[in-house]
Structure formats: structure tokens, C-alpha cells
C-alpha positions as a Python dict, from the first residue, in 0.01 Angstrom:
ca = {
    (1, 'X'): (0, 0, 0),
    (2, 'X'): (-281, -53, -287),
    (3, 'X'): (-556, -16, -161),
    (4, 'X'): (-807, 67, -454),
    (5, 'X'): (-787, -271, -710),
    (6, 'X'): (-1122, -293, -768),
    (7, 'X'): (-1241, -607, -940),
    (8, 'X'): (-1179, -479, -1331),
    (9, 'X'): (-798, -393, -1200),
    (10, 'X'): (-758, -745, -1159),
    (11, 'X'): (-922, -863, -1438),
    (12, 'X'): (-687, -656, -1696),
    (13, 'X'): (-366, -721, -1437),
    (14, 'X'): (-436, -1053, -1490),
    (15, 'X'): (-448, -1012, -1890),
    (16, 'X'): (-144, -830, -1934),
    (17, 'X'): (2, -1093, -1714),
    (18, 'X'): (-144, -1425, -1933),
    (19, 'X'): (-123, -1236, -2253),
    (20, 'X'): (186, -990, -2324),
    (21, 'X'): (194, -631, -2315),
    (22, 'X'): (-121, -530, -2544),
    (23, 'X'): (-410, -744, -2560),
    (24, 'X'): (-758, -684, -2765),
    (25, 'X'): (-1058, -743, -2648),
    (26, 'X'): (-1419, -730, -2736),
    (27, 'X'): (-1716, -724, -2528),
    (28, 'X'): (-2090, -735, -2657),
    (29, 'X'): (-2211, -448, -2837),
    (30, 'X'): (-1864, -253, -2831),
    (31, 'X'): (-1573, -123, -3042),
    (32, 'X'): (-1259, -346, -3042),
    (33, 'X'): (-1017, -267, -2747),
    (34, 'X'): (-719, -273, -2763),
    (35, 'X'): (-547, -246, -2355),
    (36, 'X'): (-155, -148, -2389),
    (37, 'X'): (38, -168, -2002),
    (38, 'X'): (397, -54, -2197),
    (39, 'X'): (506, 323, -2084),
    (40, 'X'): (688, 304, -2453),
    (41, 'X'): (419, 162, -2678),
    (42, 'X'): (192, 457, -2502),
    (43, 'X'): (502, 691, -2622),
    (44, 'X'): (366, 536, -2949),
    (45, 'X'): (36, 583, -2919),
    (46, 'X'): (60, 905, -2815),
    (47, 'X'): (263, 1061, -3053),
    (48, 'X'): (78, 887, -3373),
    (49, 'X'): (-223, 980, -3275),
    (50, 'X'): (-136, 1374, -3186),
    (51, 'X'): (-208, 1546, -3487),
    (52, 'X'): (-589, 1431, -3410),
    (53, 'X'): (-635, 1295, -3048),
    (54, 'X'): (-1021, 1155, -3019),
    (55, 'X'): (-1184, 1014, -2708),
    (56, 'X'): (-1456, 880, -2628),
    (57, 'X'): (-1734, 1143, -2727),
    (58, 'X'): (-1914, 1143, -2343),
    (59, 'X'): (-2243, 1099, -2490),
    (60, 'X'): (-2451, 1232, -2195),
    (61, 'X'): (-2322, 1578, -2120),
    (62, 'X'): (-2309, 1610, -2582),
    (63, 'X'): (-2637, 1479, -2548),
    (64, 'X'): (-2771, 1701, -2274),
    (65, 'X'): (-2611, 1948, -2482),
    (66, 'X'): (-2731, 1965, -2765),
    (67, 'X'): (-3122, 1866, -2734),
    (68, 'X'): (-3008, 2225, -2504),
    (69, 'X'): (-3078, 2513, -2772),
    (70, 'X'): (-2876, 2756, -2536),
    (71, 'X'): (-2514, 2549, -2638),
    (72, 'X'): (-2623, 2582, -3081),
    (73, 'X'): (-2500, 2157, -3089),
    (74, 'X'): (-2148, 2261, -2936),
    (75, 'X'): (-2045, 2041, -2686),
    (76, 'X'): (-1735, 2216, -2558),
    (77, 'X'): (-1342, 2024, -2524),
    (78, 'X'): (-1442, 1806, -2269),
    (79, 'X'): (-1695, 1612, -2486),
    (80, 'X'): (-1564, 1737, -2863),
    (81, 'X'): (-1338, 1605, -3144),
    (82, 'X'): (-1243, 1653, -3392),
    (83, 'X'): (-1163, 2026, -3576),
    (84, 'X'): (-1467, 2126, -3310),
    (85, 'X'): (-1280, 2042, -3003),
    (86, 'X'): (-949, 2196, -3172),
    (87, 'X'): (-1131, 2524, -3275),
    (88, 'X'): (-1188, 2580, -2934),
    (89, 'X'): (-861, 2376, -2778),
    (90, 'X'): (-653, 2559, -2929),
    (91, 'X'): (-796, 2900, -2789),
    (92, 'X'): (-805, 2847, -2479),
    (93, 'X'): (-544, 2591, -2415),
    (94, 'X'): (-255, 2952, -2386),
    (95, 'X'): (-432, 3149, -2137),
    (96, 'X'): (-520, 2903, -1899),
    (97, 'X'): (-198, 2728, -1938),
    (98, 'X'): (10, 3040, -1903),
    (99, 'X'): (184, 3056, -1522),
    (100, 'X'): (120, 3403, -1468),
    (101, 'X'): (-231, 3382, -1535),
    (102, 'X'): (-226, 3075, -1296),
    (103, 'X'): (11, 3281, -1073),
    (104, 'X'): (-277, 3544, -1025),
    (105, 'X'): (-443, 3392, -866),
    (106, 'X'): (-294, 3212, -583),
    (107, 'X'): (-330, 3495, -321),
    (108, 'X'): (-708, 3396, -289),
    (109, 'X'): (-627, 3000, -309),
    (110, 'X'): (-408, 3041, -32),
    (111, 'X'): (-659, 3274, 186),
    (112, 'X'): (-925, 3015, 71),
    (113, 'X'): (-682, 2715, 158),
    (114, 'X'): (-647, 2870, 514),
    (115, 'X'): (-1002, 2938, 576),
    (116, 'X'): (-1061, 2607, 510),
    (117, 'X'): (-845, 2519, 765),
    (118, 'X'): (-983, 2728, 986),
    (119, 'X'): (-1263, 2596, 962),
    (120, 'X'): (-1176, 2229, 1019),
    (121, 'X'): (-1043, 2332, 1295),
    (122, 'X'): (-1322, 2424, 1440),
    (123, 'X'): (-1491, 2027, 1343),
    (124, 'X'): (-1221, 1821, 1556),
    (125, 'X'): (-1325, 1640, 1861),
    (126, 'X'): (-1079, 1646, 2210),
    (127, 'X'): (-852, 1386, 2016),
    (128, 'X'): (-793, 1600, 1684),
    (129, 'X'): (-1017, 1371, 1499),
    (130, 'X'): (-1235, 1582, 1226),
    (131, 'X'): (-1609, 1472, 1340),
    (132, 'X'): (-1746, 1504, 993),
    (133, 'X'): (-1678, 1387, 614),
    (134, 'X'): (-1367, 1504, 554),
    (135, 'X'): (-1383, 1461, 170),
    (136, 'X'): (-1716, 1697, 168),
    (137, 'X'): (-1469, 1926, 341),
    (138, 'X'): (-1259, 1882, 68),
    (139, 'X'): (-1491, 2019, -197),
    (140, 'X'): (-1614, 2293, -55),
    (141, 'X'): (-1237, 2382, -48),
    (142, 'X'): (-1205, 2293, -430),
    (143, 'X'): (-1564, 2461, -497),
    (144, 'X'): (-1423, 2753, -374),
    (145, 'X'): (-1100, 2769, -505),
    (146, 'X'): (-1203, 2631, -827),
    (147, 'X'): (-1464, 2937, -861),
    (148, 'X'): (-1212, 3219, -810),
    (149, 'X'): (-1140, 3132, -1177),
    (150, 'X'): (-1504, 3059, -1334),
    (151, 'X'): (-1653, 3320, -1161),
    (152, 'X'): (-1389, 3561, -976),
    (153, 'X'): (-1487, 3531, -718),
    (154, 'X'): (-1571, 3363, -422),
    (155, 'X'): (-1901, 3203, -322),
    (156, 'X'): (-1863, 3128, 27),
    (157, 'X'): (-1931, 2765, 58),
    (158, 'X'): (-1796, 2814, 440),
    (159, 'X'): (-2024, 3010, 582),
    (160, 'X'): (-2168, 2827, 781),
    (161, 'X'): (-2562, 2958, 836),
    (162, 'X'): (-2591, 2857, 437),
    (163, 'X'): (-2956, 2825, 428),
    (164, 'X'): (-3055, 2505, 186),
    (165, 'X'): (-3168, 2787, -95),
    (166, 'X'): (-2873, 3068, -142),
    (167, 'X'): (-2735, 3087, -425),
    (168, 'X'): (-2385, 2912, -292),
    (169, 'X'): (-2568, 2649, -188),
    (170, 'X'): (-2725, 2638, -529),
    (171, 'X'): (-2366, 2622, -722),
    (172, 'X'): (-2244, 2373, -455),
    (173, 'X'): (-2461, 2163, -520),
    (174, 'X'): (-2494, 2163, -900),
    (175, 'X'): (-2178, 2126, -906),
    (176, 'X'): (-2132, 1764, -700),
    (177, 'X'): (-2482, 1678, -868),
    (178, 'X'): (-2332, 1743, -1226),
    (179, 'X'): (-1976, 1555, -1141),
    (180, 'X'): (-2195, 1290, -1013),
    (181, 'X'): (-2442, 1248, -1214),
    (182, 'X'): (-2177, 1299, -1599),
    (183, 'X'): (-2011, 1002, -1459),
    (184, 'X'): (-2301, 729, -1360),
    (185, 'X'): (-2420, 813, -1690),
    (186, 'X'): (-2100, 757, -1869),
    (187, 'X'): (-2135, 403, -1653),
    (188, 'X'): (-2306, 104, -1660),
    (189, 'X'): (-2637, 20, -1878),
    (190, 'X'): (-2705, 385, -1995),
    (191, 'X'): (-3070, 366, -1996),
    (192, 'X'): (-3061, 707, -2102),
    (193, 'X'): (-3033, 645, -2426),
    (194, 'X'): (-3354, 519, -2450),
    (195, 'X'): (-3517, 704, -2165),
    (196, 'X'): (-3462, 1048, -1968),
    (197, 'X'): (-3426, 871, -1697),
    (198, 'X'): (-3410, 994, -1320),
    (199, 'X'): (-3025, 1022, -1326),
    (200, 'X'): (-2997, 1199, -1700),
    (201, 'X'): (-3237, 1480, -1546),
    (202, 'X'): (-2981, 1544, -1250),
    (203, 'X'): (-2743, 1576, -1511),
    (204, 'X'): (-2896, 1848, -1720),
    (205, 'X'): (-3065, 2003, -1413),
    (206, 'X'): (-2754, 2042, -1295),
    (207, 'X'): (-2580, 2168, -1605),
    (208, 'X'): (-2882, 2395, -1610),
    (209, 'X'): (-2859, 2589, -1333),
    (210, 'X'): (-2486, 2613, -1352),
    (211, 'X'): (-2479, 2795, -1753),
    (212, 'X'): (-2682, 3054, -1588),
    (213, 'X'): (-2508, 3136, -1338),
    (214, 'X'): (-2210, 3183, -1577),
    (215, 'X'): (-2421, 3330, -1772),
    (216, 'X'): (-2437, 3628, -1551),
    (217, 'X'): (-2092, 3619, -1473),
    (218, 'X'): (-2012, 3658, -1831),
    (219, 'X'): (-2224, 3993, -1899),
    (220, 'X'): (-2128, 4089, -1540),
    (221, 'X'): (-1798, 4138, -1679),
    (222, 'X'): (-1844, 4237, -2046),
    (223, 'X'): (-2024, 4553, -1879),
    (224, 'X'): (-1739, 4630, -1667),
    (225, 'X'): (-1491, 4535, -1962),
    (226, 'X'): (-1679, 4843, -2140),
    (227, 'X'): (-1628, 5081, -1883),
    (228, 'X'): (-1273, 4969, -1811),
    (229, 'X'): (-1197, 5043, -2194),
    (230, 'X'): (-1025, 5260, -2242),
    (231, 'X'): (-759, 5256, -1863),
    (232, 'X'): (-433, 5149, -1996),
    (233, 'X'): (-353, 4956, -1660),
    (234, 'X'): (-650, 4724, -1663),
    (235, 'X'): (-546, 4402, -1582),
    (236, 'X'): (-783, 4081, -1720),
    (237, 'X'): (-830, 3809, -1545),
    (238, 'X'): (-866, 3425, -1673),
    (239, 'X'): (-1199, 3414, -1788),
    (240, 'X'): (-1226, 3840, -1987),
    (241, 'X'): (-904, 3754, -2165),
    (242, 'X'): (-1067, 3458, -2276),
    (243, 'X'): (-1384, 3696, -2419),
    (244, 'X'): (-1109, 3852, -2603),
    (245, 'X'): (-1052, 3577, -2809),
    (246, 'X'): (-1074, 3625, -3163),
    (247, 'X'): (-1270, 3282, -3264),
    (248, 'X'): (-1469, 3203, -2957),
    (249, 'X'): (-1755, 3390, -2842),
    (250, 'X'): (-1896, 3447, -2520),
    (251, 'X'): (-2089, 3115, -2557),
    (252, 'X'): (-1789, 2936, -2575),
    (253, 'X'): (-1706, 3065, -2302),
    (254, 'X'): (-1956, 2985, -2061),
    (255, 'X'): (-1938, 2657, -2231),
    (256, 'X'): (-1550, 2612, -2078),
    (257, 'X'): (-1640, 2823, -1744),
    (258, 'X'): (-1964, 2555, -1666),
    (259, 'X'): (-1725, 2210, -1728),
    (260, 'X'): (-1456, 2387, -1515),
    (261, 'X'): (-1667, 2429, -1193),
    (262, 'X'): (-1734, 2043, -1149),
    (263, 'X'): (-1476, 1942, -1307),
    (264, 'X'): (-1286, 2161, -1085),
    (265, 'X'): (-1451, 2041, -796),
    (266, 'X'): (-1467, 1654, -740),
    (267, 'X'): (-1145, 1579, -969),
    (268, 'X'): (-857, 1813, -705),
    (269, 'X'): (-1043, 1666, -399),
    (270, 'X'): (-1072, 1308, -472),
    (271, 'X'): (-680, 1350, -572),
    (272, 'X'): (-688, 1632, -232),
    (273, 'X'): (-797, 1311, 4),
    (274, 'X'): (-634, 1063, -131),
    (275, 'X'): (-299, 1290, -92),
    (276, 'X'): (-354, 1381, 241),
    (277, 'X'): (-432, 1012, 315),
    (278, 'X'): (-106, 853, 172),
    (279, 'X'): (85, 1145, 373),
    (280, 'X'): (-54, 1052, 653),
    (281, 'X'): (8, 671, 666),
    (282, 'X'): (376, 793, 611),
    (283, 'X'): (527, 983, 884),
    (284, 'X'): (849, 946, 757),
    (285, 'X'): (747, 1136, 475),
    (286, 'X'): (505, 1410, 618),
    (287, 'X'): (834, 1447, 800),
    (288, 'X'): (1075, 1519, 527),
    (289, 'X'): (783, 1779, 398),
    (290, 'X'): (760, 1950, 694),
    (291, 'X'): (1117, 2056, 677),
    (292, 'X'): (1140, 2175, 356),
    (293, 'X'): (800, 2418, 413),
    (294, 'X'): (922, 2491, 691),
    (295, 'X'): (1231, 2603, 526),
    (296, 'X'): (1066, 2760, 279),
    (297, 'X'): (775, 2910, 538),
    (298, 'X'): (944, 2993, 772),
    (299, 'X'): (662, 3100, 1032),
    (300, 'X'): (412, 3127, 754),
    (301, 'X'): (320, 3452, 758),
    (302, 'X'): (239, 3702, 480),
    (303, 'X'): (83, 3491, 167),
    (304, 'X'): (241, 3182, -20),
    (305, 'X'): (426, 3279, -320),
    (306, 'X'): (514, 3131, -667),
    (307, 'X'): (895, 3194, -541),
    (308, 'X'): (736, 2998, -210),
    (309, 'X'): (598, 2688, -431),
    (310, 'X'): (889, 2631, -758),
    (311, 'X'): (1092, 2595, -440),
    (312, 'X'): (931, 2253, -279),
    (313, 'X'): (1113, 2051, -431),
    (314, 'X'): (992, 1694, -209),
    (315, 'X'): (632, 1889, -171),
    (316, 'X'): (597, 1846, -553),
    (317, 'X'): (802, 1464, -549),
    (318, 'X'): (511, 1402, -308),
    (319, 'X'): (224, 1491, -587),
    (320, 'X'): (360, 1259, -819),
    (321, 'X'): (416, 1012, -604),
    (322, 'X'): (73, 947, -456),
    (323, 'X'): (-36, 972, -894),
    (324, 'X'): (120, 666, -948),
    (325, 'X'): (76, 500, -604),
    (326, 'X'): (-283, 575, -633),
    (327, 'X'): (-367, 772, -937),
    (328, 'X'): (-699, 922, -1045),
    (329, 'X'): (-805, 734, -1320),
    (330, 'X'): (-701, 402, -1580),
    (331, 'X'): (-504, 605, -1826),
    (332, 'X'): (-617, 842, -2154),
    (333, 'X'): (-800, 679, -2411),
    (334, 'X'): (-702, 710, -2794),
    (335, 'X'): (-995, 623, -3091),
    (336, 'X'): (-775, 530, -3382),
    (337, 'X'): (-816, 737, -3692),
    (338, 'X'): (-596, 513, -3919),
    (339, 'X'): (-439, 173, -3912),
    (340, 'X'): (-98, 221, -3715),
    (341, 'X'): (140, -59, -3645),
    (342, 'X'): (222, -138, -3312),
    (343, 'X'): (554, -406, -3303),
    (344, 'X'): (405, -673, -3449),
    (345, 'X'): (89, -580, -3441),
    (346, 'X'): (-195, -378, -3687),
    (347, 'X'): (-426, -217, -3494),
    (348, 'X'): (-682, -141, -3702),
    (349, 'X'): (-932, 217, -3747),
    (350, 'X'): (-1202, 273, -3565),
    (351, 'X'): (-1067, 40, -3215),
    (352, 'X'): (-1011, 209, -2882),
    (353, 'X'): (-657, 245, -2688),
    (354, 'X'): (-700, 240, -2337),
    (355, 'X'): (-320, 361, -2243),
    (356, 'X'): (-321, 146, -1899),
    (357, 'X'): (-88, 379, -1705),
    (358, 'X'): (-242, 253, -1311),
    (359, 'X'): (-94, -111, -1467),
    (360, 'X'): (282, 87, -1540),
    (361, 'X'): (261, 327, -1301),
    (362, 'X'): (262, -93, -1049),
    (363, 'X'): (502, -236, -1269),
    (364, 'X'): (853, -337, -1063),
    (365, 'X'): (1046, -310, -1381),
    (366, 'X'): (948, 90, -1425),
    (367, 'X'): (921, 131, -1070),
    (368, 'X'): (1120, -111, -814),
    (369, 'X'): (990, -87, -518),
    (370, 'X'): (569, 2, -658),
    (371, 'X'): (419, -115, -351),
    (372, 'X'): (583, 219, -139),
    (373, 'X'): (571, 525, -114),
    (374, 'X'): (858, 704, -218),
    (375, 'X'): (908, 1018, -349),
    (376, 'X'): (1240, 1067, -443),
    (377, 'X'): (1205, 867, -711),
    (378, 'X'): (1108, 1161, -863),
    (379, 'X'): (1403, 1383, -733),
    (380, 'X'): (1607, 1568, -1005),
    (381, 'X'): (1885, 1264, -913),
    (382, 'X'): (1651, 989, -912),
    (383, 'X'): (1791, 721, -702),
    (384, 'X'): (1558, 448, -700),
    (385, 'X'): (1621, 454, -1185),
    (386, 'X'): (1454, 716, -1453),
    (387, 'X'): (1124, 749, -1526),
    (388, 'X'): (1021, 717, -1870),
    (389, 'X'): (817, 1012, -1975),
    (390, 'X'): (463, 767, -2021),
    (391, 'X'): (534, 596, -1708),
    (392, 'X'): (272, 809, -1505),
    (393, 'X'): (10, 1086, -1651),
    (394, 'X'): (-241, 1109, -1434),
    (395, 'X'): (-329, 1438, -1629),
    (396, 'X'): (-288, 1282, -1968),
    (397, 'X'): (-64, 1439, -2283),
    (398, 'X'): (-3, 1617, -2447),
    (399, 'X'): (-301, 1847, -2692),
    (400, 'X'): (-499, 1678, -2508),
    (401, 'X'): (-419, 1676, -2152),
    (402, 'X'): (-632, 1736, -1859),
    (403, 'X'): (-671, 2205, -1974),
    (404, 'X'): (-688, 2302, -1584),
    (405, 'X'): (-367, 2068, -1480),
    (406, 'X'): (-190, 2374, -1357),
    (407, 'X'): (-452, 2527, -1179),
    (408, 'X'): (-543, 2199, -1002),
    (409, 'X'): (-123, 2133, -925),
    (410, 'X'): (-69, 2543, -800),
    (411, 'X'): (-404, 2416, -530),
    (412, 'X'): (-264, 2096, -427),
    (413, 'X'): (50, 2243, -339),
    (414, 'X'): (-78, 2526, -196),
    (415, 'X'): (-346, 2289, 56),
    (416, 'X'): (-56, 1996, 110),
    (417, 'X'): (181, 2334, 186),
    (418, 'X'): (-81, 2511, 460),
    (419, 'X'): (-236, 2176, 602),
    (420, 'X'): (99, 2003, 672),
    (421, 'X'): (264, 2301, 802),
    (422, 'X'): (32, 2360, 1095),
    (423, 'X'): (-107, 2079, 1143),
    (424, 'X'): (31, 1687, 1224),
    (425, 'X'): (-159, 1388, 983),
    (426, 'X'): (-242, 1084, 1127),
    (427, 'X'): (-541, 809, 974),
    (428, 'X'): (-618, 611, 1261),
    (429, 'X'): (-842, 341, 1065),
    (430, 'X'): (-870, 121, 807),
    (431, 'X'): (-754, 85, 420),
    (432, 'X'): (-910, 324, 209),
    (433, 'X'): (-1134, 278, -58),
    (434, 'X'): (-1218, 381, -370),
    (435, 'X'): (-1492, 354, -600),
    (436, 'X'): (-1447, 337, -1011),
    (437, 'X'): (-1702, 507, -1142),
    (438, 'X'): (-1498, 708, -1518),
    (439, 'X'): (-1265, 812, -1274),
    (440, 'X'): (-1134, 669, -941),
    (441, 'X'): (-1329, 839, -601),
    (442, 'X'): (-1246, 745, -243),
    (443, 'X'): (-1529, 649, -39),
    (444, 'X'): (-1653, 799, 241),
    (445, 'X'): (-1673, 973, 533),
    (446, 'X'): (-1307, 1039, 544),
    (447, 'X'): (-1189, 1010, 936),
    (448, 'X'): (-815, 1292, 963),
    (449, 'X'): (-714, 1340, 1245),
    (450, 'X'): (-524, 1678, 1238),
    (451, 'X'): (-232, 1826, 1564),
    (452, 'X'): (-116, 2137, 1587),
    (453, 'X'): (242, 2093, 1561),
    (454, 'X'): (573, 2309, 1634),
    (455, 'X'): (765, 2403, 1385),
    (456, 'X'): (1138, 2345, 1273),
    (457, 'X'): (1385, 2663, 1344),
    (458, 'X'): (1638, 2585, 1115),
    (459, 'X'): (2015, 2608, 1328),
    (460, 'X'): (2189, 2726, 1065),
    (461, 'X'): (2242, 2788, 698),
    (462, 'X'): (2496, 2474, 679),
    (463, 'X'): (2186, 2298, 786),
    (464, 'X'): (1856, 2412, 582),
    (465, 'X'): (2166, 2392, 217),
    (466, 'X'): (2151, 2043, 308),
    (467, 'X'): (1803, 2035, 330),
    (468, 'X'): (1782, 2154, -11),
    (469, 'X'): (2050, 1966, -178),
    (470, 'X'): (1834, 1624, -38),
    (471, 'X'): (1565, 1795, -276),
    (472, 'X'): (1690, 1836, -570),
}
């Protein structure tokens, strides 16, 4: 089942097999790198660095921001460390991770997902196979979803008549160009440090377009907030809440919005592609998800609610198992700010420590039958044994955890729920391949087959209760 072990994975796994769970490596011109495979050791590193979790700075993005006068040498929470990172992170994390704020976007996310499926239904051949690159369509879906949060509006990604120079098309292009340039700049030889390479200029140009878009939105929001200032029933959206947060400037908020758009587009669509692929390849799991959805959603009329999502125990377990089996990245990194004793080894200040979470997810000692797609292992009764809390952390951990985690999870649950409630999924091609540039991304084009399904009608309350007990 594990099909994305690129040569780098083989190399790291071999290192652990030969040298043990803690491996020190040194590449020319690079600081010492320590690789850790055991979740117990990862937990210790995370605890010891929790007060000042420093990671690699995303140098290309930092340079692009520092040479742009708008940003005033402040690069945002994606790339900053130390006091400047915490100044912004401490202000944005509570509003962005607050469940109520995330749920406020669920109705619109649900509608975007329904519109996406309506569009996909028209792009199938007579056998139900989608005839365009499914990953490109997922990029449009995830961008449309994240713009509900970042821009408080829909941008029209599904409009079949978009012209190449239309605003939605330019935003779509900027978001995708930004992430592609970011990943390429942070990988390989980094020639942009010597001269402004083509890919670095792409990063700058796409960032500028997103900056201008977000600045226009912020100006409009600030004007609207002044008009509603004396309305006692006024409800602020997420960005408006951030604009009123003491200690955050409107440029801080714009920087956060700019990062949120591309960061919430490609990563979420890549995750969605892997999720749907594993469901299509595992009919048994797909059927169990559909049974749960039929029970919770009924005929699917009306919008999906937060209460309904909360009941989807097995569906949520599927996402966890997906991120274990085909993780989005190697794992979180920390740059040590002091010497640390780990077992019988002293890890020195300045060394980089890579918590190889992907490898622990493929470890038979951590996950029995680790090559199999078994969402049941994440259910409350843990049928395959207890799971260490740091054995699979695809969104990282602690204060450096992905700040958009709950937004992304809500989108993915909604996509899974609506897709499998309406369709049966099939994958009739070879194993999915993924490339690695900073994160793992599926290699397109992707071809899914979607056929309409007949929903299950529960014959008795007892049958439905049996399903709920199974999913606890």
C-alpha cells in the first residue's frame, strides 16, 4: 500500500535500520542534522523546545518579504522565529482555532463542496470517470474554501466562463504559483541566493498579487466595521476579529491572509487527493464511511452541520489513517537553542532535529499491520492497541502546530461526507505517485471514477445504534 517511498525515504529508513532510532548526519555546507524515528524521543524534543520552538526559516519567503517595503522586514508566522513569531502567533491562534469561528464557515464550505460535485458530475465520461485532472479541480475547491476565510467571499473558481485576465483567474494563478515557487525555492540548490532567479521572481510576483488582493479586502472590511460600530448585534468574521486584536497591525493581518491562501490551497487539495485515493482503493472502508454518512446525514437535504460532523467518528478516523499511511511531509523540525540530553546522546545547540514522523507511522511496533489502511485503529476502543500521541502528528504539535488545522479538517470532512454520500469512488489506474519538494504532492493527472450510489435506509433504530457503537 505504501507507494510514495521516494529514494529519500529509502535512505532514511536504511539509516535507522543500520544505526538505530537516533541518527546524526552531516551534509556539506549544512548544519548537523539529527534524525529521530521513535515517538517517545520526538515527544521529549517537543517538550524541551516548547517554550521557544525554532524551526527552519523558509529563507526564500523571508527574503522576498524583507526586500519588499510593504512588509517592513516582518515575514509572518510561517517563517519567523523567536519574539517576532510569537508576537503574531500568540494573537492569531485563539481566533483561528476557536471552534465557533471555524463552524461559522461550515455552511458556505458545504455549499462550495456541493458546487464542486455538481461541476465534477458534468466532467465525467459515460463510465463515470472524470475526464480532467482531478487535482486541478481540487485546487479550485480548496482555494474557493479558504477564500471564504481569508477574503470573506467566494472568488468564482467554478465559473466555466472565466477569462484568463479575470480577478478569480489571477487569484487562482497567484495562489498556485506562490506555493509552487515556495516549494521549489526551499528545495535544491537555492540559486536565488546568488541572483534573482526566475522561480524567485515568480514567488515575488505571486506574493505581490495576493498582497494587493488582501490589502483591498482589509480596507473594505475596516470601512464596513466603522459603519457597523454601533450595531450591538454585529457579528465579526475571523479577519475582522484579527483587525481588532490589540498588538496586531493591519499589515500583520494582511501577511497572515497572504500566507493562509496558498497554504490552505495546495496542502488541503493534496491531502484531499490522497484521502479520496485511499478510499477508492479500499472499498471496505468506503462502505463503512457511507453507512455512517447515511445514518448521520439521512437524505442529505439541508446543510451539513457542526453537530453532524461531530458524529462522524469513523469518517474522522479515515483522515487520521490517511495521514499516517501517506503523510504530507517527513515531520516537524526543531533547531536547538541549547544543548539537550536525549538518551545517552548530547544534541548540541544549533543542530537541527527532524522528527521523522512518517517513519514512525510505518513502524510495525507502533502500528500493527502498518502497511494496511485500517481506520479502526483510531477508534476509541483502540482494537489494534494504544497509539503514542506523537506517533502521527501530520499537523505538527504544540504552539507550532499548523494554525489552519481546524479549518482544513472541516473542509476535508465536508468533502468526504458529501462525495461519498452521493457517489461510489473507484481508481482504475496504477498506484498514486507523489513527488517531494518541501511537502509531498500527488503526481497528476489524477483520474477518479464517480458513480451514483443508492443510499442505505436504516430498517430499525437498533441497526443504527449498532453502527454508532461500532464507531465509538
